[in-house]
Short mmCIF file of C-alpha atoms in Angstrom, two decimals:
data_model
loop_
_atom_site.label_atom_id
_atom_site.label_comp_id
_atom_site.label_asym_id
_atom_site.label_seq_id
_atom_site.Cartn_x
_atom_site.Cartn_y
_atom_site.Cartn_z
CA MET A 1 0.00 0.00 0.00
CA SER A 2 2.94 2.30 0.58
CA GLY A 3 3.95 2.38 -3.10
CA GLY A 4 7.41 3.87 -2.70
CA ALA A 5 6.53 6.52 -0.09
CA ARG A 6 8.50 6.56 3.12
CA LEU A 7 6.95 4.35 5.79
CA GLU A 8 6.06 5.97 9.11
CA ASN A 9 7.11 2.97 11.09
CA ALA A 10 9.64 1.02 9.05
CA ASN A 11 10.72 -1.38 11.79
CA PRO A 12 7.70 -2.39 13.82
CA LEU A 13 7.97 -4.67 16.82
CA ILE A 14 6.35 -7.97 15.97
CA PHE A 15 4.46 -9.87 18.66
CA GLN A 16 3.62 -13.53 18.78
CA ARG A 17 0.14 -14.56 17.72
CA THR A 18 -2.24 -16.00 20.30
CA GLY A 19 -2.88 -19.71 19.92
CA GLU A 20 -6.10 -21.28 18.79
CA ARG A 21 -9.08 -20.90 21.12
CA LEU A 22 -9.71 -23.98 23.32
CA GLN A 23 -13.20 -25.41 22.86
CA THR A 24 -15.17 -26.04 26.04
CA ALA A 25 -18.04 -28.48 26.44
CA ASN A 26 -20.54 -25.62 26.30
CA ASP A 27 -19.11 -24.36 23.03
CA GLU A 28 -19.81 -27.71 21.42
CA ASP A 29 -23.33 -28.01 22.83
CA GLU A 30 -25.77 -26.93 20.12
CA ASP A 31 -28.51 -26.07 22.62
CA VAL A 32 -26.50 -23.54 24.61
CA ALA A 33 -26.73 -20.04 23.11
CA ASP A 34 -23.37 -18.57 22.28
CA PRO A 35 -23.07 -15.13 23.74
CA ILE A 36 -20.61 -12.86 22.00
CA ASP A 37 -17.57 -12.37 24.19
CA ASP A 38 -14.24 -10.55 24.24
CA ARG A 39 -12.34 -13.38 22.55
CA GLU A 40 -14.75 -13.53 19.64
CA ILE A 41 -14.42 -9.81 18.93
CA PHE A 42 -10.67 -10.10 19.24
CA ASP A 43 -10.66 -12.98 16.76
CA ILE A 44 -12.72 -10.94 14.31
CA LEU A 45 -10.27 -8.06 14.51
CA SER A 46 -6.90 -9.67 14.91
CA VAL A 47 -6.83 -11.87 11.86
CA SER A 48 -8.72 -9.79 9.40
CA ILE A 49 -7.28 -6.30 9.57
CA ASN A 50 -3.96 -5.42 8.11
CA ASP A 51 -1.83 -2.54 9.14
CA PRO A 52 -1.90 -0.01 6.27
CA GLU A 53 1.89 -0.02 6.01
CA HIS A 54 2.91 -3.65 6.49
CA PRO A 55 1.63 -7.09 5.50
CA LEU A 56 1.15 -7.86 9.16
CA SER A 57 -2.05 -8.15 11.13
CA LEU A 58 -2.95 -5.70 13.87
CA GLU A 59 -2.52 -8.52 16.37
CA GLU A 60 1.05 -9.13 15.27
CA LEU A 61 1.80 -5.45 15.75
CA ASN A 62 0.07 -5.50 19.14
CA VAL A 63 -2.24 -2.73 17.93
CA VAL A 64 -5.19 -4.81 19.06
CA GLU A 65 -4.93 -6.93 22.20
CA GLN A 66 -7.52 -9.17 23.72
CA VAL A 67 -7.26 -7.41 27.06
CA ARG A 68 -8.40 -4.18 25.41
CA VAL A 69 -11.64 -5.60 24.03
CA ARG A 70 -14.68 -5.27 26.30
CA VAL A 71 -17.93 -6.96 25.29
CA ASN A 72 -21.21 -6.97 27.17
CA ASP A 73 -23.54 -9.28 25.29
CA GLN A 74 -26.48 -8.53 27.60
CA GLU A 75 -26.19 -4.78 27.23
CA ASN A 76 -25.22 -4.94 23.55
CA THR A 77 -22.00 -2.97 23.91
CA VAL A 78 -18.55 -3.52 22.44
CA GLY A 79 -15.60 -1.35 23.40
CA VAL A 80 -12.26 -1.72 21.63
CA GLU A 81 -9.09 0.13 22.54
CA PHE A 82 -6.33 0.01 19.98
CA THR A 83 -2.71 1.10 20.32
CA PRO A 84 -1.06 2.81 17.35
CA THR A 85 2.50 1.57 16.94
CA ILE A 86 3.95 5.08 17.28
CA PRO A 87 2.47 8.12 19.09
CA HIS A 88 2.27 10.38 16.01
CA CYS A 89 0.93 7.74 13.69
CA SER A 90 -1.11 9.52 11.05
CA MET A 91 -2.80 6.25 10.16
CA ALA A 92 -4.53 6.12 13.55
CA THR A 93 -7.84 7.38 12.22
CA LEU A 94 -7.72 4.95 9.33
CA ILE A 95 -6.91 2.01 11.60
CA GLY A 96 -9.69 3.01 13.99
CA LEU A 97 -12.11 3.37 11.10
CA SER A 98 -11.16 -0.07 9.75
CA ILE A 99 -11.77 -1.61 13.16
CA LYS A 100 -15.14 0.12 13.39
CA VAL A 101 -16.17 -0.94 9.88
CA LYS A 102 -15.11 -4.54 10.46
CA LEU A 103 -17.20 -4.70 13.63
CA LEU A 104 -20.20 -3.00 12.00
CA ARG A 105 -20.11 -5.60 9.23
CA SER A 106 -19.54 -8.60 11.51
CA LEU A 107 -21.79 -8.00 14.49
CA PRO A 108 -25.58 -8.07 14.88
CA GLU A 109 -27.23 -4.66 14.51
CA ARG A 110 -28.13 -4.52 18.19
CA PHE A 111 -24.53 -3.76 19.21
CA LYS A 112 -23.26 -0.30 20.11
CA ILE A 113 -19.62 -0.13 19.02
CA ASP A 114 -17.08 2.19 20.64
CA VAL A 115 -13.56 2.34 19.27
CA HIS A 116 -10.92 4.37 21.12
CA ILE A 117 -7.19 4.81 21.12
CA THR A 118 -5.59 3.28 24.21
CA PRO A 119 -5.20 6.28 26.55
CA GLY A 120 -1.76 7.81 26.54
CA THR A 121 -0.59 6.23 23.30
CA HIS A 122 -1.24 8.93 20.75
CA ALA A 123 -0.62 12.66 20.48
CA SER A 124 -4.06 13.44 19.00
CA GLU A 125 -6.11 10.75 20.69
CA ASP A 126 -8.99 13.07 21.73
CA ALA A 127 -9.42 14.35 18.17
CA VAL A 128 -9.23 10.87 16.66
CA ASN A 129 -11.61 9.39 19.27
CA LYS A 130 -14.14 12.16 18.66
CA GLN A 131 -14.15 11.50 14.91
CA LEU A 132 -14.55 7.76 15.37
CA ALA A 133 -17.45 8.33 17.80
CA ASP A 134 -19.34 10.62 15.39
CA LYS A 135 -21.52 8.25 13.36
CA GLU A 136 -22.53 10.99 10.93
CA ARG A 137 -18.88 11.65 10.08
CA VAL A 138 -18.19 7.92 9.77
CA ALA A 139 -21.23 7.42 7.50
CA ALA A 140 -20.27 10.32 5.25
CA ALA A 141 -16.64 9.17 5.08
CA LEU A 142 -17.68 5.68 4.01
CA GLU A 143 -19.67 7.17 1.12
CA ASN A 144 -16.36 8.37 -0.27
CA SER A 145 -15.42 5.56 -2.63
CA GLN A 146 -11.68 6.25 -2.46
CA LEU A 147 -11.61 6.08 1.32
CA LEU A 148 -13.86 3.02 1.31
CA GLU A 149 -11.41 1.29 -1.04
CA VAL A 150 -8.50 2.03 1.30
CA VAL A 151 -10.49 0.67 4.26
CA ASN A 152 -11.44 -2.45 2.30
CA GLN A 153 -7.81 -3.04 1.44
CA CYS A 154 -7.00 -3.04 5.15
CA LEU A 155 -9.69 -5.65 5.71
CA ILE A 156 -8.78 -8.93 4.12
CA SER A 157 -11.64 -11.30 3.64
CA ASN A 158 -9.87 -14.64 3.52
CA ALA A 159 -9.97 -16.71 6.67
CA ARG A 160 -6.59 -17.15 8.30
CA THR A 161 -7.78 -19.04 11.32
CA GLY A 162 -9.51 -22.36 11.69
CA MET B 1 -53.52 8.93 35.55
CA LYS B 2 -49.83 8.54 34.81
CA ASP B 3 -48.27 10.16 31.75
CA THR B 4 -48.00 7.70 28.88
CA LEU B 5 -46.25 7.34 25.56
CA ALA B 6 -48.00 4.68 23.49
CA LEU B 7 -46.88 3.24 20.17
CA LEU B 8 -49.50 3.74 17.46
CA GLN B 9 -47.64 2.40 14.47
CA LYS B 10 -44.19 1.38 13.32
CA PHE B 11 -43.15 0.87 9.71
CA ASN B 12 -40.04 0.43 7.65
CA ALA B 13 -39.42 3.65 5.76
CA HIS B 14 -36.01 3.17 4.19
CA PRO B 15 -35.26 -0.46 3.36
CA ASP B 16 -31.78 -1.72 4.33
CA SER B 17 -30.56 1.68 5.39
CA ARG B 18 -30.94 4.21 8.15
CA CYS B 19 -33.66 6.79 8.37
CA TRP B 20 -31.89 10.05 9.27
CA TYR B 21 -34.78 12.48 9.64
CA VAL B 22 -38.53 12.87 9.58
CA ALA B 23 -40.58 16.11 9.33
CA TRP B 24 -44.27 16.97 9.53
CA ASN B 25 -45.73 19.37 6.98
CA PRO B 26 -47.25 22.58 8.51
CA LYS B 27 -50.80 21.14 8.33
CA GLY B 28 -49.68 17.99 10.13
CA THR B 29 -51.13 15.72 7.44
CA LEU B 30 -47.94 14.53 5.74
CA LEU B 31 -44.57 13.19 6.85
CA ALA B 32 -41.37 13.57 4.85
CA SER B 33 -38.54 11.16 5.66
CA CYS B 34 -35.02 10.83 4.27
CA GLY B 35 -32.18 8.40 4.66
CA GLY B 36 -28.99 6.62 3.78
CA ASP B 37 -30.60 5.16 0.66
CA ARG B 38 -30.45 8.70 -0.84
CA ALA B 39 -34.23 8.83 -1.09
CA ILE B 40 -36.93 11.11 0.28
CA ARG B 41 -40.31 9.57 1.01
CA ILE B 42 -43.62 11.29 1.61
CA TRP B 43 -46.12 9.51 3.87
CA GLY B 44 -49.83 10.19 4.30
CA ARG B 45 -52.36 8.77 6.69
CA GLU B 46 -54.87 6.28 5.29
CA GLY B 47 -57.27 5.48 8.12
CA ASP B 48 -55.13 4.09 10.91
CA SER B 49 -52.00 3.45 8.92
CA TRP B 50 -49.40 5.45 7.05
CA GLU B 51 -48.82 4.90 3.35
CA CYS B 52 -46.01 6.00 1.12
CA LYS B 53 -47.36 8.60 -1.31
CA THR B 54 -44.21 9.52 -3.16
CA VAL B 55 -40.59 8.44 -3.46
CA LEU B 56 -38.05 11.04 -4.60
CA GLN B 57 -35.07 8.91 -5.55
CA ASP B 58 -32.82 10.79 -7.93
CA GLY B 59 -32.39 14.12 -6.24
CA HIS B 60 -29.11 13.40 -4.49
CA GLN B 61 -25.92 11.42 -5.05
CA ARG B 62 -25.28 10.69 -1.40
CA ALA B 63 -27.30 10.20 1.78
CA VAL B 64 -30.01 12.75 2.48
CA ARG B 65 -29.53 14.02 6.02
CA LYS B 66 -32.48 16.33 6.65
CA VAL B 67 -35.69 17.56 5.03
CA ALA B 68 -37.71 20.69 5.81
CA TRP B 69 -41.13 21.92 4.70
CA SER B 70 -41.67 25.58 3.83
CA PRO B 71 -44.17 27.42 6.11
CA CYS B 72 -46.78 27.40 3.32
CA GLY B 73 -46.39 23.63 2.88
CA ASN B 74 -45.85 23.82 -0.89
CA TYR B 75 -42.08 23.35 -0.92
CA LEU B 76 -39.68 20.83 0.55
CA ALA B 77 -35.95 21.37 1.00
CA SER B 78 -33.50 18.46 1.35
CA ALA B 79 -29.92 18.63 2.66
CA SER B 80 -27.46 15.98 1.50
CA PHE B 81 -23.96 14.63 2.04
CA ASP B 82 -23.44 15.34 -1.68
CA ALA B 83 -22.91 19.00 -0.63
CA THR B 84 -26.13 20.25 -2.23
CA THR B 85 -29.55 21.36 -1.01
CA CYS B 86 -32.48 20.54 -3.26
CA ILE B 87 -35.68 22.58 -3.37
CA TRP B 88 -38.76 20.61 -4.40
CA LYS B 89 -42.14 22.05 -5.37
CA LYS B 90 -45.27 20.11 -4.53
CA LYS B 91 -47.64 19.42 -7.42
CA ASN B 92 -50.57 17.33 -6.12
CA ASP B 93 -49.02 14.08 -4.88
CA ASP B 94 -45.79 14.61 -6.75
CA PHE B 95 -42.77 16.83 -6.22
CA GLU B 96 -40.52 18.30 -8.86
CA CYS B 97 -37.03 19.54 -8.27
CA LEU B 98 -37.13 23.30 -8.67
CA THR B 99 -33.51 24.15 -8.06
CA VAL B 100 -30.30 22.82 -6.54
CA LEU B 101 -28.43 25.11 -4.13
CA GLU B 102 -24.70 24.66 -4.39
CA GLY B 103 -21.81 26.29 -2.62
CA HIS B 104 -20.96 24.31 0.48
CA GLU B 105 -17.59 22.59 0.23
CA ASN B 106 -18.75 19.29 1.66
CA GLU B 107 -21.70 17.57 3.36
CA VAL B 108 -24.73 19.75 4.09
CA LYS B 109 -25.97 18.76 7.54
CA CYS B 110 -29.19 20.77 7.84
CA VAL B 111 -31.65 23.06 6.07
CA ALA B 112 -34.34 25.20 7.71
CA TRP B 113 -37.00 27.69 6.50
CA ALA B 114 -37.62 30.93 8.37
CA PRO B 115 -41.27 31.41 9.49
CA SER B 116 -41.66 34.22 6.93
CA GLY B 117 -40.96 31.75 4.12
CA ASN B 118 -38.52 34.17 2.47
CA LEU B 119 -35.32 32.90 4.04
CA LEU B 120 -33.57 29.57 4.17
CA ALA B 121 -30.54 28.56 6.23
CA THR B 122 -28.13 25.69 5.54
CA CYS B 123 -25.08 24.46 7.44
CA SER B 124 -22.24 22.10 6.65
CA ARG B 125 -19.13 20.20 7.71
CA ASP B 126 -17.27 23.07 6.03
CA LYS B 127 -17.98 24.96 9.32
CA SER B 128 -20.19 27.60 7.72
CA VAL B 129 -23.82 28.64 7.91
CA TRP B 130 -25.36 30.05 4.70
CA ILE B 131 -28.45 32.25 4.60
CA TRP B 132 -30.44 32.27 1.35
CA GLU B 133 -33.20 34.63 0.24
CA VAL B 134 -36.04 33.50 -2.02
CA ASP B 135 -38.08 35.93 -4.09
CA GLU B 136 -41.56 35.74 -5.66
CA GLU B 137 -40.18 34.12 -8.78
CA ASP B 138 -38.75 31.19 -6.77
CA GLU B 139 -35.21 32.47 -7.31
CA TYR B 140 -32.73 31.66 -4.54
CA GLU B 141 -29.75 33.82 -3.72
CA CYS B 142 -27.16 33.41 -1.01
CA VAL B 143 -27.09 36.62 1.05
CA SER B 144 -24.69 35.67 3.84
CA VAL B 145 -22.02 33.13 4.68
CA VAL B 146 -21.16 33.11 8.37
CA ASN B 147 -18.12 31.32 9.79
CA SER B 148 -18.62 31.45 13.54
CA HIS B 149 -18.02 27.81 14.30
CA THR B 150 -14.59 26.19 14.32
CA GLN B 151 -15.89 22.77 13.33
CA ASP B 152 -18.63 20.86 11.52
CA VAL B 153 -22.04 22.58 11.98
CA LYS B 154 -24.72 19.98 12.75
CA HIS B 155 -28.05 21.81 12.91
CA VAL B 156 -29.74 25.16 12.30
CA VAL B 157 -33.10 26.30 13.59
CA TRP B 158 -35.11 29.54 13.22
CA HIS B 159 -36.84 31.42 16.01
CA PRO B 160 -40.64 30.87 15.81
CA THR B 161 -41.50 34.58 15.43
CA GLN B 162 -38.38 36.75 15.04
CA GLU B 163 -35.80 36.74 12.30
CA LEU B 164 -33.22 35.06 14.48
CA LEU B 165 -31.21 31.92 13.75
CA ALA B 166 -29.39 29.43 15.98
CA SER B 167 -26.82 26.79 15.00
CA CYS B 168 -24.91 24.09 16.88
CA SER B 169 -21.68 22.29 16.18
CA TYR B 170 -19.02 19.59 16.65
CA ASP B 171 -17.08 22.44 18.35
CA ASN B 172 -19.45 21.97 21.36
CA ASN B 173 -21.03 25.43 21.01
CA VAL B 174 -24.31 27.01 19.98
CA CYS B 175 -24.32 30.27 18.00
CA VAL B 176 -27.16 32.78 17.69
CA TYR B 177 -27.35 35.06 14.63
CA LYS B 178 -29.18 38.30 13.78
CA GLU B 179 -29.23 40.45 10.68
CA GLU B 180 -27.35 43.73 10.87
CA ASP B 181 -27.08 46.06 7.84
CA ASP B 182 -28.03 43.33 5.35
CA ASP B 183 -25.46 40.98 6.77
CA TRP B 184 -25.97 38.11 9.15
CA GLU B 185 -23.67 38.00 12.17
CA CYS B 186 -23.15 35.81 15.17
CA ARG B 187 -24.47 37.77 18.17
CA ALA B 188 -23.92 35.20 20.90
CA THR B 189 -21.91 32.03 21.49
CA LEU B 190 -23.40 29.65 24.01
CA GLU B 191 -20.74 27.56 25.70
CA GLY B 192 -21.30 24.81 28.20
CA HIS B 193 -21.67 21.48 26.47
CA THR B 194 -18.59 19.27 26.71
CA SER B 195 -19.07 17.51 23.41
CA THR B 196 -20.76 17.86 20.00
CA VAL B 197 -24.15 19.58 20.10
CA TRP B 198 -26.48 17.68 17.77
CA GLY B 199 -29.89 19.37 18.05
CA LEU B 200 -31.68 22.61 18.89
CA THR B 201 -35.29 23.64 19.45
CA PHE B 202 -37.02 26.85 20.56
CA ASP B 203 -39.88 26.81 23.07
CA PRO B 204 -43.31 27.91 21.73
CA SER B 205 -42.76 31.56 22.75
CA GLY B 206 -39.19 31.68 21.45
CA GLN B 207 -37.87 32.90 24.79
CA ARG B 208 -35.86 29.77 25.45
CA LEU B 209 -33.69 27.43 23.45
CA ALA B 210 -33.04 23.77 24.24
CA SER B 211 -29.93 21.95 23.01
CA CYS B 212 -28.94 18.29 23.12
CA SER B 213 -25.48 16.81 22.96
CA ASP B 214 -23.07 13.90 22.71
CA ASP B 215 -22.24 14.74 26.35
CA ARG B 216 -25.61 13.04 27.14
CA THR B 217 -27.23 16.18 28.52
CA VAL B 218 -29.92 18.60 27.46
CA LYS B 219 -29.43 22.30 28.23
CA ILE B 220 -32.06 25.03 28.39
CA TRP B 221 -30.88 28.54 27.52
CA LYS B 222 -32.62 31.85 28.11
CA GLU B 223 -31.81 35.25 26.69
CA CYS B 224 -31.00 37.82 29.33
CA GLN B 225 -31.07 41.55 28.62
CA PRO B 226 -27.84 43.20 29.74
CA GLY B 227 -29.52 46.61 29.38
CA GLY B 228 -27.95 47.84 26.14
CA GLY B 229 -29.75 49.46 23.21
CA GLN B 230 -29.82 48.25 19.62
CA GLY B 231 -26.75 46.76 18.04
CA THR B 232 -25.38 45.22 21.21
CA ASP B 233 -24.62 41.53 21.53
CA THR B 234 -27.19 39.54 23.42
CA ALA B 235 -26.33 37.23 26.26
CA TRP B 236 -27.79 33.79 26.75
CA LYS B 237 -27.50 31.89 29.99
CA CYS B 238 -27.87 28.22 30.63
CA VAL B 239 -30.75 28.07 33.11
CA CYS B 240 -31.16 24.31 33.34
CA THR B 241 -29.20 21.14 32.56
CA LEU B 242 -30.89 17.74 32.34
CA SER B 243 -28.26 15.12 33.08
CA GLY B 244 -28.38 11.49 34.14
CA PHE B 245 -31.38 10.71 31.94
CA HIS B 246 -29.76 9.64 28.68
CA GLY B 247 -27.49 6.60 28.32
CA ARG B 248 -25.76 7.73 25.12
CA THR B 249 -25.60 10.64 22.65
CA VAL B 250 -28.80 12.68 22.40
CA TYR B 251 -29.28 13.20 18.66
CA ASP B 252 -32.43 15.29 18.49
CA ILE B 253 -34.76 17.36 20.65
CA ALA B 254 -38.19 18.84 19.92
CA TRP B 255 -40.31 21.29 21.89
CA CYS B 256 -44.04 20.82 21.28
CA PRO B 257 -45.57 24.11 20.06
CA LEU B 258 -48.98 23.09 21.45
CA THR B 259 -48.24 21.60 24.88
CA GLY B 260 -44.71 22.72 25.81
CA ALA B 261 -43.55 19.12 26.30
CA LEU B 262 -39.91 18.40 25.39
CA ALA B 263 -39.06 15.16 23.56
CA THR B 264 -35.62 13.65 22.89
CA ALA B 265 -34.18 11.06 20.51
CA CYS B 266 -31.25 9.09 21.96
CA GLY B 267 -28.47 6.77 20.83
CA ASP B 268 -29.49 4.34 23.58
CA ASP B 269 -32.56 3.51 21.41
CA GLY B 270 -34.89 5.41 23.75
CA VAL B 271 -37.48 8.15 23.33
CA ARG B 272 -38.14 10.41 26.31
CA VAL B 273 -40.60 13.21 27.04
CA PHE B 274 -39.93 15.85 29.70
CA LYS B 275 -42.52 18.10 31.27
CA GLU B 276 -41.90 21.48 32.84
CA ASP B 277 -42.87 22.14 36.43
CA GLU B 278 -45.46 24.96 36.27
CA THR B 279 -44.64 26.30 39.73
CA ALA B 280 -40.91 26.83 39.22
CA ASP B 281 -39.21 30.23 38.82
CA PRO B 282 -39.10 31.01 35.05
CA ASP B 283 -35.41 31.86 35.37
CA GLN B 284 -34.69 28.51 36.97
CA PRO B 285 -36.98 26.09 35.17
CA VAL B 286 -37.42 22.55 36.42
CA PHE B 287 -38.09 19.65 34.06
CA SER B 288 -38.96 16.12 35.02
CA LEU B 289 -39.07 12.93 33.02
CA SER B 290 -42.71 12.43 32.13
CA ALA B 291 -42.54 9.36 29.84
CA HIS B 292 -39.79 7.03 28.63
CA VAL B 293 -39.76 4.17 26.15
CA PRO B 294 -36.34 2.50 26.60
CA LYS B 295 -36.39 0.38 23.45
CA ALA B 296 -38.41 2.66 21.18
CA HIS B 297 -36.41 1.26 18.27
CA SER B 298 -33.91 -1.58 17.98
CA GLN B 299 -31.15 0.90 17.10
CA ASP B 300 -30.26 4.58 17.63
CA VAL B 301 -33.12 7.08 17.44
CA ASN B 302 -32.03 9.89 15.11
CA CYS B 303 -34.98 12.26 15.03
CA ILE B 304 -38.08 13.19 16.99
CA ALA B 305 -40.90 15.52 15.84
CA TRP B 306 -44.19 16.75 17.31
CA ASN B 307 -47.20 17.09 15.02
CA PRO B 308 -47.86 20.87 14.72
CA LYS B 309 -51.67 20.50 14.82
CA GLU B 310 -52.50 17.40 16.83
CA ALA B 311 -51.42 17.60 20.47
CA GLY B 312 -49.54 14.54 21.69
CA LEU B 313 -48.86 13.07 18.25
CA LEU B 314 -45.14 12.34 18.02
CA VAL B 315 -42.96 10.67 15.41
CA SER B 316 -39.44 9.19 15.64
CA CYS B 317 -37.06 7.47 13.23
CA SER B 318 -34.07 5.18 13.61
CA ASP B 319 -30.85 3.72 12.22
CA ASN B 320 -32.82 0.54 11.51
CA GLY B 321 -34.80 2.44 8.83
CA GLU B 322 -38.03 2.52 10.82
CA ILE B 323 -40.44 5.32 11.61
CA ALA B 324 -42.56 5.05 14.76
CA VAL B 325 -45.69 7.06 15.53
CA TRP B 326 -46.54 7.71 19.20
CA ASN B 327 -49.35 9.15 21.26
CA TYR B 328 -48.26 11.11 24.32
CA GLN B 329 -50.86 11.74 27.00
CA SER B 330 -50.26 13.78 30.09
CA GLU B 331 -52.49 14.18 33.08
CA VAL B 332 -53.43 17.83 33.38
#
């Protein structure tokens, strides 16, 4: 995606991927309803969103961590905190938008989705958070076909997990 | 008898997309709705149900954010993310596009007609508010561009009787404008909200303004006279804040011109109606929650509007594309 331009973060730290999720007896029982939990949201995000600059997933760059995903299935809320790799990352809004779009497309309509920058990890976090929280701005941005194409390129559709 | 808010009807207005706004015509007989599907729909009552009379599909290239009826009821204006405002003229059950107002640099967020019918205001993410004049030949001309906000302007509303305009913004402020020497100027900036202000509504007399915000509060503002003559800035004070009632962003607020009840549309899927305490000091008004439907819709409620002729008739619309019609009854 960089196409010859200088990368903002040329040498990212790479983290180890989490292992496969262990199946419990309840998971295999067809009659027990599967509430949506933190791990499921994390799985949705970690394998399917690429960093705009590198062919690495957000999980591998530790931008998204399971501990920073908060789901309340009963109250229909999902909160995701993501950590840009560097504090002046200008891709922060794009990464946040990609996370938001991925969740909007993957989750039932009943969910309220909040995406924030992990506090203290970005110079303009208040400004970025405010944009991501404004659904009118997000809706208008996604009508822009160029921006939508960039977001879609960050979201790969092939399954990389079992 | 307790105050009640009862659902009369619910219907899908904009298939597979969100319904952004809904507006009653001045007679209270028609509803105009608009949405993410780029369409405007006109609804009329047939007995107990609402039927779609007209679909205006090709007016805009992007989502239509708001619609507004002219005071005479013969024109409809639509504001779109495609940066234009369309003026439609009603011809029986159909509408034809009369003219397209261009000029804003990006998404138009709101359009509103002044009570006189000769002026129109629009606002945009380009941070500006435009005032347009319309003459007897249906010609529109921009007469003022005001840049008082520092961010995206979300909503504009006219005073019910005076030529006075208010706007609210992503910059957390409300601005009040008056005309001075053929030019429109910001006369007051109302600060107090701690996040984006999404909606504004005047009370029936026009003496007070209510605002609603992403900070989950509603604020009531009153103009106070500092004692100056003409040409001085006015001062508006926040005389009441309603907090702790809304679980998420409050997207819209509407003051009933017939009963004085205050209704809100919230991102927690709820519709609420507040009633004013008659015995309180007018400079320190007290509002209490009169009725609340927690799951009015299955998703965010974007708009709320009181019927201008039928007391207690209320309409709301949602991200799930639905419109709901309510009957509000209050013990006297």
